Every structure is written in structure tokens, then in C-alpha cells.
PDB file of C-alpha atoms in Angstrom:
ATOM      1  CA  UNK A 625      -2.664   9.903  50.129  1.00 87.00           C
ATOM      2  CA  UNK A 626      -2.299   8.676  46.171  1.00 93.00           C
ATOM      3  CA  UNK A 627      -4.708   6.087  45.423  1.00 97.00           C
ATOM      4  CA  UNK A 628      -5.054   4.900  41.862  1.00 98.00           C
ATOM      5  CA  UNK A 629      -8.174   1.942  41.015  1.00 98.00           C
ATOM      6  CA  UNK A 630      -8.357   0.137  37.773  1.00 98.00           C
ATOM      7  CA  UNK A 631     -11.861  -0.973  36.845  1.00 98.00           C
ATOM      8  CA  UNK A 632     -13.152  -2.792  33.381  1.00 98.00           C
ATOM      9  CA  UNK A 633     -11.018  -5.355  33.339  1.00 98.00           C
ATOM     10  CA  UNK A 634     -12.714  -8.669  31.621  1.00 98.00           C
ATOM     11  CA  UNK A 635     -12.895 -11.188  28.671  1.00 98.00           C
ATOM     12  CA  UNK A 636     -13.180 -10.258  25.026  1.00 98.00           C
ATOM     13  CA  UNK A 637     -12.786 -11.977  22.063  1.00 98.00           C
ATOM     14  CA  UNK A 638      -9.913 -11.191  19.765  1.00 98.00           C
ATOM     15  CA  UNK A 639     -11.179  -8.431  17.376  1.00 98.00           C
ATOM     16  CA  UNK A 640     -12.838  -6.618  20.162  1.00 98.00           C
ATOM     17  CA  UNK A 641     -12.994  -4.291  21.874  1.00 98.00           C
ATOM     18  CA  UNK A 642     -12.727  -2.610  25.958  1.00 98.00           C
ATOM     19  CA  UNK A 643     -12.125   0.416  27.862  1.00 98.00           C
ATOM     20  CA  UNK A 644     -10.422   0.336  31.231  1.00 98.00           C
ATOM     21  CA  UNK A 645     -10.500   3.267  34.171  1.00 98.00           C
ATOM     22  CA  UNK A 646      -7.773   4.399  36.349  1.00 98.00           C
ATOM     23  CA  UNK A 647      -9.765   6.468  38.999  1.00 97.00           C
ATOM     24  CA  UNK A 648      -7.348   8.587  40.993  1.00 96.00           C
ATOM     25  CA  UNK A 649      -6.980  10.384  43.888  1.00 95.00           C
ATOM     26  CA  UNK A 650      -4.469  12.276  45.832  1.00 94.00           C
ATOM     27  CA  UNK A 651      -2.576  13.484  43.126  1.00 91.00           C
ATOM     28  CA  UNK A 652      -2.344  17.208  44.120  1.00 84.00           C
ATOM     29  CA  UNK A 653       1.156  18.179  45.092  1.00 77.00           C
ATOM     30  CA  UNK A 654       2.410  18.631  41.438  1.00 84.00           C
ATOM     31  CA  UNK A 655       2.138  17.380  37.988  1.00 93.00           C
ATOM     32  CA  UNK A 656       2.496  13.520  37.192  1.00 95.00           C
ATOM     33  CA  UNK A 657       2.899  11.469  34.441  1.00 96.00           C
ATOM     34  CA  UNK A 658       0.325   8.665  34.571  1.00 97.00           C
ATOM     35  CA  UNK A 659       0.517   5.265  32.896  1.00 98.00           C
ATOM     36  CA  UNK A 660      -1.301   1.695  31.839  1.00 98.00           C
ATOM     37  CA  UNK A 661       1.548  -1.179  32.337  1.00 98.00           C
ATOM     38  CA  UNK A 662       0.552  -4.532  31.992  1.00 98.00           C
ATOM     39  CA  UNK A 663       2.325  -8.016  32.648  1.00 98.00           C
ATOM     40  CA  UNK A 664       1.623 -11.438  31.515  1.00 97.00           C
ATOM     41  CA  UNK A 665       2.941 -14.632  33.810  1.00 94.00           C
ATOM     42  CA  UNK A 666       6.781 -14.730  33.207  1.00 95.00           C
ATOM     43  CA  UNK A 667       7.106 -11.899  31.417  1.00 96.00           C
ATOM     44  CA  UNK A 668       8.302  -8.471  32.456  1.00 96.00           C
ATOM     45  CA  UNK A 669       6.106  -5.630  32.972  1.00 97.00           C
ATOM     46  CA  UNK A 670       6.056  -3.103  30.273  1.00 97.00           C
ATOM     47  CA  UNK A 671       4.830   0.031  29.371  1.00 98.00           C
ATOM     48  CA  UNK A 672       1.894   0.533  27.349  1.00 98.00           C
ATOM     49  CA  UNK A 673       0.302   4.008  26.963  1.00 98.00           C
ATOM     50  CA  UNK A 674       1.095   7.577  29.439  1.00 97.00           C
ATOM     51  CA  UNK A 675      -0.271  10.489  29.751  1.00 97.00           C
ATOM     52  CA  UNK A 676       0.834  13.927  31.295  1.00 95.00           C
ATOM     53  CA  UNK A 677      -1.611  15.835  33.751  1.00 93.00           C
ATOM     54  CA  UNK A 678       0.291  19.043  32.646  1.00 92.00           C
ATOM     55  CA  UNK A 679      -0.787  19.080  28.942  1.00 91.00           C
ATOM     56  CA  UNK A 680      -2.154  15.709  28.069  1.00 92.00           C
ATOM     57  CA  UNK A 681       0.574  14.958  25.886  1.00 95.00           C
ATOM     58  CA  UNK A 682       0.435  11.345  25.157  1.00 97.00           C
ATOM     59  CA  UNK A 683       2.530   8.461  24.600  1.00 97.00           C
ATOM     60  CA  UNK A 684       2.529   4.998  23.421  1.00 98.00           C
ATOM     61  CA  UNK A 685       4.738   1.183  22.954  1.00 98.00           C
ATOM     62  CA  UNK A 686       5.142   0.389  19.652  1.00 97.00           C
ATOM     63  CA  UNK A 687       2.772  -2.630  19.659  1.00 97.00           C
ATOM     64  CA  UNK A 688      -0.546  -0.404  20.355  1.00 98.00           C
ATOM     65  CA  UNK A 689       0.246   2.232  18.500  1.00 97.00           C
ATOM     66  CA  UNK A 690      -3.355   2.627  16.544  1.00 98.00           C
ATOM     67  CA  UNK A 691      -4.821   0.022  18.411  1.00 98.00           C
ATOM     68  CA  UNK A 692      -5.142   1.808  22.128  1.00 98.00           C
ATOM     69  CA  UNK A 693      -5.950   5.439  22.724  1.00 98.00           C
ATOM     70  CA  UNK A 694      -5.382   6.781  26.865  1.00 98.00           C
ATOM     71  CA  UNK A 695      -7.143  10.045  27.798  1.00 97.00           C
ATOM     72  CA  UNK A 696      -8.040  11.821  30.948  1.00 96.00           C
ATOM     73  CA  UNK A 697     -11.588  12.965  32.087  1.00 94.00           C
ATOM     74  CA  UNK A 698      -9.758  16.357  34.337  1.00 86.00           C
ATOM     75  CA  UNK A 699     -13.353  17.018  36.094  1.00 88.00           C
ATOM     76  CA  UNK A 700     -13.589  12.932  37.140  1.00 89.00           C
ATOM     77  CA  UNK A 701      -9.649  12.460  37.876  1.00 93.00           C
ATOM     78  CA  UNK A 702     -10.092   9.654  35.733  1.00 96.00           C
ATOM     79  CA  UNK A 703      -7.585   7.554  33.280  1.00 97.00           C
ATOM     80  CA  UNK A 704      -8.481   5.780  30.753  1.00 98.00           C
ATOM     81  CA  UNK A 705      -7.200   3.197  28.218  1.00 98.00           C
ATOM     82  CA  UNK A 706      -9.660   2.289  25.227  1.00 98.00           C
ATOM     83  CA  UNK A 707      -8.814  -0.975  23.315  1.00 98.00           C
ATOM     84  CA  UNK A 708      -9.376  -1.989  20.592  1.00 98.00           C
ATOM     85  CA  UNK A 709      -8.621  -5.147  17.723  1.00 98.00           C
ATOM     86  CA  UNK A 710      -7.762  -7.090  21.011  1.00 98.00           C
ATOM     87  CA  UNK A 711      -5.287  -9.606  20.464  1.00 98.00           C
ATOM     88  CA  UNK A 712      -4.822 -12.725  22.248  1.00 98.00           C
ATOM     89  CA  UNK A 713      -0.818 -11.258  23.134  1.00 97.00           C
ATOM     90  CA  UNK A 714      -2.877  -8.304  24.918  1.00 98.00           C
ATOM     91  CA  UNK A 715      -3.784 -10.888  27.604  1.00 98.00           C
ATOM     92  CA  UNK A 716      -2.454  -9.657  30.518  1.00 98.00           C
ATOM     93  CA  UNK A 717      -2.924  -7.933  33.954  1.00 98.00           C
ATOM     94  CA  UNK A 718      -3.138  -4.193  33.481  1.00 98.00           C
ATOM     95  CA  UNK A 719      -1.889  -1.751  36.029  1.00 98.00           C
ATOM     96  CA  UNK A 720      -2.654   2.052  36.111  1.00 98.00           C
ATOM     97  CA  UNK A 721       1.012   4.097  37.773  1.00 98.00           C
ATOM     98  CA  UNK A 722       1.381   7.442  38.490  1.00 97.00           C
ATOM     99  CA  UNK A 723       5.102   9.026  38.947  1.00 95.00           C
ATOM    100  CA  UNK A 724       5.561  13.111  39.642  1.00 94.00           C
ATOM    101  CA  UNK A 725       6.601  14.636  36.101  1.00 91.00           C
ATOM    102  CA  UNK A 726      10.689  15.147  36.185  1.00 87.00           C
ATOM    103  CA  UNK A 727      12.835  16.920  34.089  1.00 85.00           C
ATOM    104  CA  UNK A 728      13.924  15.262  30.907  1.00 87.00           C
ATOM    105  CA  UNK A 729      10.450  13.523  30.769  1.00 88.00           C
ATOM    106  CA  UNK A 730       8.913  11.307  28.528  1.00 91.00           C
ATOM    107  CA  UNK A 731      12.154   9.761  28.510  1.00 91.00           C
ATOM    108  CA  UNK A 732      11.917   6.434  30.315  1.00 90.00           C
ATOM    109  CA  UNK A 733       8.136   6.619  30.654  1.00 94.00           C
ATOM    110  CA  UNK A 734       8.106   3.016  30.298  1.00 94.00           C
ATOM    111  CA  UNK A 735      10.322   1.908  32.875  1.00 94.00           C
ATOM    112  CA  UNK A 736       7.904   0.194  35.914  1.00 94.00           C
ATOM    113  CA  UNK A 737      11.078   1.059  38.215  1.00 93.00           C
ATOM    114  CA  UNK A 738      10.582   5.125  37.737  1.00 91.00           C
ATOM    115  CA  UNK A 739       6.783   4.939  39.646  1.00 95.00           C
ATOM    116  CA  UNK A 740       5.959   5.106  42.983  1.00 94.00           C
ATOM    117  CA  UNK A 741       2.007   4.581  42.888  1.00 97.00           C
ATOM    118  CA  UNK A 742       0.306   1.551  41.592  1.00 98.00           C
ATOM    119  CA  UNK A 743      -2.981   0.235  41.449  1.00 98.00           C
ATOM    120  CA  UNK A 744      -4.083  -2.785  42.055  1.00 97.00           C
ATOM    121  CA  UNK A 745      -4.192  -4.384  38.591  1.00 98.00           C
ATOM    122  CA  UNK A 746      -7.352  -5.213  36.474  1.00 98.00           C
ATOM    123  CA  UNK A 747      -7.301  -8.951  34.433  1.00 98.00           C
ATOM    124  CA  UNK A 748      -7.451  -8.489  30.733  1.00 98.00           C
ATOM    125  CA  UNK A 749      -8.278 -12.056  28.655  1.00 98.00           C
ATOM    126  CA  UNK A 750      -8.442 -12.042  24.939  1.00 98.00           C
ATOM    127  CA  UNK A 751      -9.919 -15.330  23.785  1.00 97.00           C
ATOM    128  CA  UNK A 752     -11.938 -17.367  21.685  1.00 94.00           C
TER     129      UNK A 752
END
């Protein structure tokens, strides 16, 4: 059924710059909402960037805002997250989600709780 892969994962230097892809499949039975998390070791997993397969409205946390753009490739069923300025606080593993589209929606996009599909998770290190 739903199968989401991250790929592009890797280490940059702080300043720079990398793009990671959420390849999908399986997503046919209605609109979803798909999202980048990410988690660093003992911290909680939070939200960092959705976007909605209905219109490709798009939505972001507060600390990436400018920094990291998500977009879809429709004719690839593709996700992806470009990064850029990389800070060492983006180091982290980076999940791609995918959750049908409810009612009431974008509201609580950022809660890891509301998904039901996950990838596997793609290493991000930003360091010197």
C-alpha cells in the first residue's frame, strides 16, 4: 500500500546547502497532507515543512521559515525539502509523513501523532 522513501540525506557544512526526496507511492484513495519531521537524540519530533496534494498549499515551523522551501514534482509523486543556510541545530534525522487531508486542516499539521505513514528517516549533519 503507502510507501514513502527519503533519499539525500548527508553532511554539509553550516552555510550550505541540500535537497532531500520523499518518493511516494500508494497514495491514491484521497487527498493527503504530506510532511518533512525531523528529530534530534532526546528531543521530540517536530514539524518542519507540509504540503497539500489538493492545491499545494504550503506550510512551514517558524525556525525555517526562509531558509527551507517543500514542493511536489505531481508527474514523479515526489516530495521534496530544499535547504538551505544549514545550521548546526538542523542536525537531525528527517522523516517524510503522509496523513489523508481532514476537515479543519492545516490545523495541527505539525503534530507527529496525526500521521499514519512514515518513511524511514534520512540523517541530516550540519558540521564543520
Amino acid at each position: 500500500q503507502v510507501q514513502l522513501v527519503e533519499s539525500g540525506g548527508g553532511l554539509v557544512q553550516p552555510g550550505g546547502s541540500l535537497r532531500l526526496s520523499c518518493a511516494t507511492s500508494g497514495l491514491t484513495q484521497s487527498y493527503y497532507a504530506i510532511a518533512w519531521f525531523r528529530q534530534a537524540p532526546g528531543k521530540e519530533r517536530e514539524g518542519v515543512a507540509c504540503i497539500s496534494t489538493y492545491d499545494s498549499s504550503k506550510y512551514y515551523a517558524d525556525t525555517v521559515k526562509g531558509r527551507f522551501t517543500i514542493s511536489r514534482d505531481n508527474s514523479k509523486n515526489t516530495v521534496y525539502l530544499q535547504m538551505s543556510s544549514l545550521k548546526p541545530e538542523d542536525t537531525a534525522v528527517y522523516y517524510c509523513a503522509a496523513d489523508p487531508l481532514h476537515h479543519g486542516w492545516p490545523i495541527g499539521w505539525s503534530s507527529y501523532q496525526d500521521y499514519d505513514y512514515w518513511g524511514q528517516g534520512t540523517q541530516v549533519t550540519v558540521s564543520s
